[in-house]
Short mmCIF file of C-alpha atoms in Angstrom, two decimals:
data_model
loop_
_atom_site.label_atom_id
_atom_site.label_comp_id
_atom_site.label_asym_id
_atom_site.label_seq_id
_atom_site.Cartn_x
_atom_site.Cartn_y
_atom_site.Cartn_z
CA MET S 28 8.89 -28.69 -3.48
CA SER S 29 10.07 -30.28 -6.66
CA SER S 30 13.72 -30.20 -7.49
CA ARG S 31 12.95 -28.64 -10.86
CA ARG S 32 11.70 -25.46 -9.25
CA TRP S 33 14.80 -25.01 -7.22
CA ARG S 34 17.07 -25.46 -10.20
CA GLU S 35 15.98 -21.95 -11.05
CA SER S 36 17.03 -20.68 -7.67
CA SER S 37 20.54 -21.98 -8.10
CA ARG S 38 20.89 -19.66 -11.06
CA THR S 39 19.89 -16.66 -9.00
CA ASN S 40 21.98 -17.63 -6.00
CA ILE S 41 19.28 -17.50 -3.39
CA SER S 42 19.39 -20.17 -0.76
CA GLU S 43 16.34 -22.24 -0.08
CA GLU S 44 16.41 -21.18 3.52
CA GLN S 45 16.15 -17.57 2.58
CA ILE S 46 13.25 -18.32 0.33
CA THR S 47 11.36 -20.18 3.00
CA GLN S 48 12.08 -17.43 5.47
CA LEU S 49 10.78 -14.73 3.19
CA LEU S 50 7.78 -16.79 2.25
CA SER S 51 6.91 -17.34 5.89
CA THR S 52 7.07 -13.57 6.45
CA LEU S 53 4.71 -13.12 3.57
CA ARG S 54 2.43 -15.85 4.80
CA GLN S 55 2.07 -14.08 8.13
CA LEU S 56 0.78 -11.00 6.40
CA LEU S 57 -1.91 -12.75 4.51
CA PRO S 58 -5.25 -13.04 6.20
CA GLU S 59 -6.10 -16.49 7.44
CA ILE S 60 -8.69 -18.07 5.23
CA PRO S 61 -10.28 -20.89 7.12
CA HIS S 62 -11.98 -22.57 4.20
CA SER S 63 -8.81 -23.07 2.25
CA HIS S 64 -6.28 -25.69 3.30
CA SER S 65 -5.35 -24.35 6.65
CA HIS S 66 -2.31 -26.59 6.85
CA LYS S 67 0.84 -25.03 5.65
CA ALA S 68 0.19 -26.81 2.38
CA SER S 69 1.68 -23.85 0.71
CA SER S 70 4.16 -24.07 -1.99
CA ALA S 71 5.78 -20.87 -3.05
CA ALA S 72 3.38 -20.60 -5.95
CA LYS S 73 0.33 -20.80 -3.71
CA VAL S 74 1.64 -18.18 -1.31
CA LEU S 75 2.49 -15.87 -4.18
CA LYS S 76 -0.90 -16.41 -5.74
CA GLN S 77 -2.65 -15.63 -2.46
CA THR S 78 -0.49 -12.54 -2.11
CA CYS S 79 -1.41 -11.33 -5.58
CA ASN S 80 -5.08 -11.92 -4.95
CA TYR S 81 -4.90 -10.16 -1.62
CA ILE S 82 -3.23 -7.10 -3.11
CA LYS S 83 -5.85 -6.99 -5.83
CA THR S 84 -8.56 -7.19 -3.19
CA LEU S 85 -7.00 -4.34 -1.26
CA HIS S 86 -6.74 -2.27 -4.42
CA ARG S 87 -10.39 -2.84 -5.12
CA GLU S 88 -11.34 -1.86 -1.58
CA VAL S 89 -9.39 1.36 -1.83
CA ASP S 90 -11.08 2.03 -5.17
CA ASP S 91 -14.51 1.55 -3.63
CA LEU S 92 -13.62 3.69 -0.65
CA SER S 93 -12.31 6.48 -2.82
CA ASP S 94 -15.53 6.31 -4.83
CA ARG S 95 -17.59 6.80 -1.69
CA LEU S 96 -15.27 9.47 -0.38
CA SER S 97 -15.49 11.46 -3.58
CA GLN S 98 -19.27 11.35 -3.42
CA LEU S 99 -19.30 12.35 0.23
CA LEU S 100 -16.86 15.18 -0.29
CA ALA S 101 -18.99 16.54 -3.08
CA THR S 102 -21.89 16.88 -0.69
CA ILE S 103 -19.97 18.24 2.26
CA ASP S 104 -18.14 20.84 0.27
CA ALA S 105 -16.73 23.88 2.06
CA ASP S 106 -18.42 23.70 5.41
CA SER S 107 -15.79 25.13 7.67
CA ALA S 108 -17.47 24.30 10.97
CA GLU S 109 -17.69 20.63 10.11
CA ALA S 110 -14.16 20.65 8.78
CA ALA S 111 -12.94 21.95 12.11
CA ILE S 112 -14.78 19.22 13.98
CA ILE S 113 -13.53 16.53 11.68
CA ARG S 114 -9.99 17.74 11.83
CA SER S 115 -9.94 18.02 15.57
CA LEU S 116 -11.34 14.54 15.97
CA LEU S 117 -9.04 13.01 13.42
CA ILE S 118 -5.95 14.55 14.89
CA MET N 17 -7.86 29.56 8.99
CA ALA N 18 -6.02 30.94 11.98
CA SER N 19 -8.21 28.93 14.29
CA PHE N 20 -7.03 25.76 12.62
CA THR N 21 -3.36 26.19 13.41
CA PRO N 22 -3.61 24.78 16.94
CA ASN N 23 -4.99 21.64 15.37
CA LEU N 24 -2.05 21.48 13.03
CA GLU N 25 0.50 21.49 15.82
CA PRO N 26 0.34 17.80 16.64
CA ALA N 27 1.01 16.94 13.02
CA PRO N 28 4.45 18.59 12.78
CA ASP N 29 5.34 17.17 16.18
CA ALA N 30 4.27 13.76 15.09
CA SER N 31 6.29 14.09 11.93
CA LEU N 32 9.33 15.17 13.93
CA GLN N 33 8.91 12.12 16.07
CA PHE N 34 8.51 10.10 12.96
CA LYS N 35 11.78 11.23 11.44
CA PRO N 36 14.22 9.54 13.83
CA LYS N 37 12.82 6.19 12.78
CA LYS N 38 14.41 6.56 9.38
CA PRO N 39 18.07 6.80 10.44
CA ARG N 40 17.45 4.03 12.93
CA ILE N 41 16.34 1.73 10.19
CA THR N 42 19.22 2.54 7.87
CA LEU N 43 21.78 2.15 10.63
CA GLN N 44 20.61 -1.31 11.41
CA THR N 45 20.97 -2.65 7.90
CA PRO N 46 24.70 -3.35 8.04
CA SER N 47 24.29 -4.98 11.43
CA SER N 48 23.54 -8.64 11.76
CA CYS N 49 19.95 -8.36 12.99
CA PRO N 50 17.68 -8.49 9.96
CA SER N 51 14.87 -9.85 12.10
CA ASN N 52 14.84 -6.70 14.25
CA GLN N 53 14.72 -4.53 11.23
CA ARG N 54 11.94 -6.62 9.83
CA THR N 55 9.83 -6.45 12.97
CA GLN N 56 10.34 -2.71 13.02
CA ARG N 57 9.12 -2.55 9.47
CA ILE N 58 6.20 -4.79 10.26
CA LYS N 59 5.14 -2.59 13.15
CA ARG N 60 5.49 0.43 10.94
CA TRP N 61 2.06 0.69 9.44
CA ARG N 62 0.23 -0.98 12.21
CA THR N 63 0.26 1.61 14.94
CA GLN N 64 -2.74 3.74 15.72
CA ARG N 65 -0.60 6.84 15.56
CA ASP N 66 0.50 6.18 12.01
CA GLN N 67 -3.10 5.77 11.06
CA HIS N 68 -4.02 9.06 12.71
CA ILE N 69 -1.21 10.85 10.94
CA TYR N 70 -2.27 9.39 7.63
CA SER N 71 -5.95 10.20 8.15
CA SER N 72 -5.27 13.80 9.04
CA LYS N 73 -2.87 14.32 6.17
CA LEU N 74 -5.23 12.68 3.74
CA PHE N 75 -8.11 14.78 4.95
CA GLN N 76 -6.12 17.98 4.61
CA ALA N 77 -5.03 17.02 1.13
CA LEU N 78 -8.57 16.24 0.13
CA ARG N 79 -9.82 19.53 1.50
CA ARG N 80 -7.14 21.42 -0.34
CA SER N 81 -7.57 19.83 -3.73
CA ARG N 82 -10.37 21.23 -5.81
CA ARG N 83 -11.11 18.23 -7.97
CA THR N 84 -12.30 15.72 -5.45
CA SER N 85 -15.34 14.81 -7.46
CA ALA N 86 -13.55 12.06 -9.39
CA SER N 87 -12.81 8.92 -7.47
CA ARG N 88 -9.57 8.49 -9.35
CA GLU N 89 -8.32 11.81 -7.98
CA VAL N 90 -9.19 10.70 -4.49
CA HIS N 91 -7.46 7.39 -5.03
CA GLU N 92 -4.34 9.03 -6.38
CA THR N 93 -4.28 11.55 -3.56
CA ALA N 94 -4.61 8.76 -1.04
CA ASP N 95 -1.76 6.87 -2.69
CA ARG N 96 0.43 9.92 -2.78
CA VAL N 97 -0.11 10.73 0.88
CA LEU N 98 0.58 7.09 1.72
CA ALA N 99 3.79 7.13 -0.28
CA GLY N 100 4.76 10.43 1.30
CA LEU N 101 4.46 8.91 4.74
CA ALA N 102 6.97 6.25 3.81
CA ARG N 103 9.60 8.98 3.53
CA GLY N 104 11.29 7.44 0.54
CA THR N 105 12.46 4.34 2.33
CA THR N 106 10.70 1.93 0.06
CA ARG N 107 10.75 1.47 -3.67
CA TRP N 108 7.02 1.45 -4.16
CA SER N 109 6.64 4.78 -2.37
CA ARG N 110 9.29 6.39 -4.53
CA ALA N 111 7.69 4.96 -7.65
CA ILE N 112 4.30 6.39 -6.69
CA LEU N 113 5.72 9.82 -5.99
CA THR N 114 7.72 10.04 -9.18
CA ALA N 115 4.93 8.70 -11.35
CA ARG N 116 2.60 11.50 -10.40
CA LYS N 117 1.73 12.82 -13.82
CA VAL N 118 1.56 9.52 -15.62
CA THR N 119 -1.93 8.17 -16.00
CA LYS N 120 -2.69 4.59 -15.20
CA HIS N 121 -1.43 3.33 -18.48
CA LYS N 122 -0.70 -0.34 -18.48
CA LYS N 123 1.71 -1.33 -21.19
CA ALA N 124 0.21 -3.89 -23.50
CA LYS N 125 2.33 -6.94 -24.06
CA LEU N 126 4.47 -6.29 -27.09
CA PRO N 127 3.32 -8.56 -29.91
CA THR N 128 6.80 -8.61 -31.41
CA ASN N 129 7.98 -10.65 -28.51
CA ASN N 130 5.80 -13.55 -29.49
CA ARG N 131 6.59 -13.37 -33.16
CA LEU N 132 10.32 -13.13 -32.86
CA ARG N 133 10.56 -15.77 -30.22
CA LYS N 134 12.33 -18.77 -31.60
CA PRO N 135 10.62 -22.07 -31.17
CA ASP N 136 11.62 -23.94 -28.09
CA ILE N 137 13.60 -26.50 -30.05
CA TYR N 138 16.20 -24.00 -31.19
CA ARG N 139 16.99 -22.49 -27.86
CA GLU N 140 17.08 -23.48 -24.27
CA ARG N 141 13.70 -23.58 -22.65
CA ARG N 142 13.25 -20.55 -20.38
CA LYS N 143 11.30 -22.76 -18.01
CA THR N 144 9.14 -20.00 -16.66
CA THR N 145 7.95 -21.96 -13.73
CA ALA N 146 4.73 -21.19 -11.99
CA VAL N 147 6.69 -19.45 -9.27
CA GLU N 148 8.44 -17.16 -11.70
CA ARG N 149 5.22 -16.28 -13.46
CA LYS N 150 3.57 -15.42 -10.18
CA LEU N 151 6.57 -13.35 -9.19
CA LYS N 152 6.15 -11.35 -12.35
CA VAL N 153 2.48 -10.73 -11.63
CA LEU N 154 3.39 -9.64 -8.14
CA GLY N 155 6.05 -7.33 -9.53
CA ARG N 156 3.47 -5.66 -11.70
CA LEU N 157 1.03 -5.21 -8.82
CA VAL N 158 3.45 -3.47 -6.51
CA PRO N 159 4.41 -0.15 -8.07
CA GLY N 160 7.98 0.22 -9.16
CA CYS N 161 8.91 -3.35 -8.54
CA LEU N 162 9.37 -4.84 -11.96
CA LYS N 163 12.48 -6.90 -12.25
CA LEU N 164 13.45 -6.93 -8.64
CA SER N 165 15.24 -9.79 -7.04
CA PHE N 166 13.18 -12.27 -5.11
CA SER N 167 14.07 -11.13 -1.62
CA ASN N 168 13.70 -7.43 -2.41
CA LEU N 169 10.37 -8.03 -4.02
CA ILE N 170 9.07 -9.92 -1.02
CA GLU N 171 10.21 -7.18 1.32
CA GLU N 172 8.61 -4.48 -0.78
CA THR N 173 5.45 -6.54 -0.98
CA SER N 174 5.18 -7.00 2.75
CA ASP N 175 5.62 -3.29 3.36
CA TYR N 176 3.17 -2.47 0.59
CA ILE N 177 0.52 -4.81 1.96
CA ALA N 178 0.82 -3.35 5.44
CA ALA N 179 0.55 0.16 4.03
CA LEU N 180 -2.47 -0.75 1.94
CA GLU N 181 -4.22 -2.25 4.93
CA MET N 182 -3.63 0.92 6.86
CA GLN N 183 -4.92 2.92 3.94
CA VAL N 184 -8.12 0.88 3.93
CA ARG N 185 -8.60 1.30 7.67
CA ALA N 186 -7.98 5.05 7.55
CA MET N 187 -10.22 5.67 4.57
CA THR N 188 -12.96 3.59 6.11
CA ALA N 189 -12.72 5.66 9.25
CA ILE N 190 -12.87 8.92 7.32
CA THR N 191 -15.83 7.71 5.26
CA GLU N 192 -17.78 6.56 8.28
CA PHE N 193 -17.06 9.80 9.99
CA LEU N 194 -18.21 11.87 7.04
CA CYS N 195 -21.35 9.79 6.79
CA GLY N 196 -22.05 10.37 10.46
CA GLY N 197 -21.29 14.09 10.10
CA THR N 198 -23.73 14.68 7.28
CA GLY N 199 -26.39 12.59 9.01
CA GLY N 200 -26.04 14.45 12.33
CA GLY N 201 -25.34 18.03 11.24
CA PRO N 202 -25.16 19.36 14.80
CA GLN N 203 -23.39 22.73 14.60
CA PRO N 204 -25.18 25.00 12.12
CA PRO N 205 -28.51 25.10 13.99
CA ALA N 206 -26.73 26.05 17.22
CA ASP N 207 -25.55 29.31 15.63
CA ARG N 208 -29.10 30.44 15.23
CA LEU N 209 -30.05 29.92 18.86
CA PRO N 210 -28.33 32.97 20.45
CA SER N 211 -30.39 35.31 18.29
CA ASN N 212 -33.54 33.86 19.86
CA VAL N 213 -32.07 33.92 23.36
CA ASN N 214 -31.02 37.56 23.16
CA SER N 215 -34.50 38.77 22.38
#
């Protein structure tokens, strides 16, 4: 970590320790990608970039899923017997 | 609809069980165990029960709303149910719930900013490091988290990611189930059988 980057942090009064702690929390959430550098060769920028990409991926997945769901719901419309089954199995 | 009420019972019970978690979390904040609070938060969206609660609530919401033909409606409903489950403990959930009527309207970058900006010689360089730029992008991705401090943003992000993952799992389960339901179609033919048997 270059000293220039952490000059910024001194302005905002966050200790380096806190930053590394928070970043490690974040790193745990990200899925392990084996083909990328699997060492902890992660500067803050890399972790943040991976986080942003991951959130975008999740958004896209939810978009796709809601697409499929909307199509499915259009076909299943108003079938109370199936709704009862589905509800009982979901709950 | 009366026959459905027994199925609804577990949901209020589950939500009653869910409520005590909130005061527990807020009571622990002044104490000196941030790690406990964090692990509690991490576990929050991971449990099977949370996923069941979310799936059932989402399904009910989808059944109730008329306009489920547009995928955007489904997406917004899913987000709203997800935010509702958070019970207002996180910023992103509150932002989603209060931004209900606003369409997904991303503000374009104001051109005046670039024109009025003095050249770097005449003022101190802002030194938007790579980290700061990425933080800004992250702040735009997580709803309601523009201009948050670093630590708050990271906390919101971690909660948001966990919630999104649960959303994906739950919606995948619902979709697979609906696919299986339409493919199988077991019940309706069974209604016709007694008429044959009685004769």
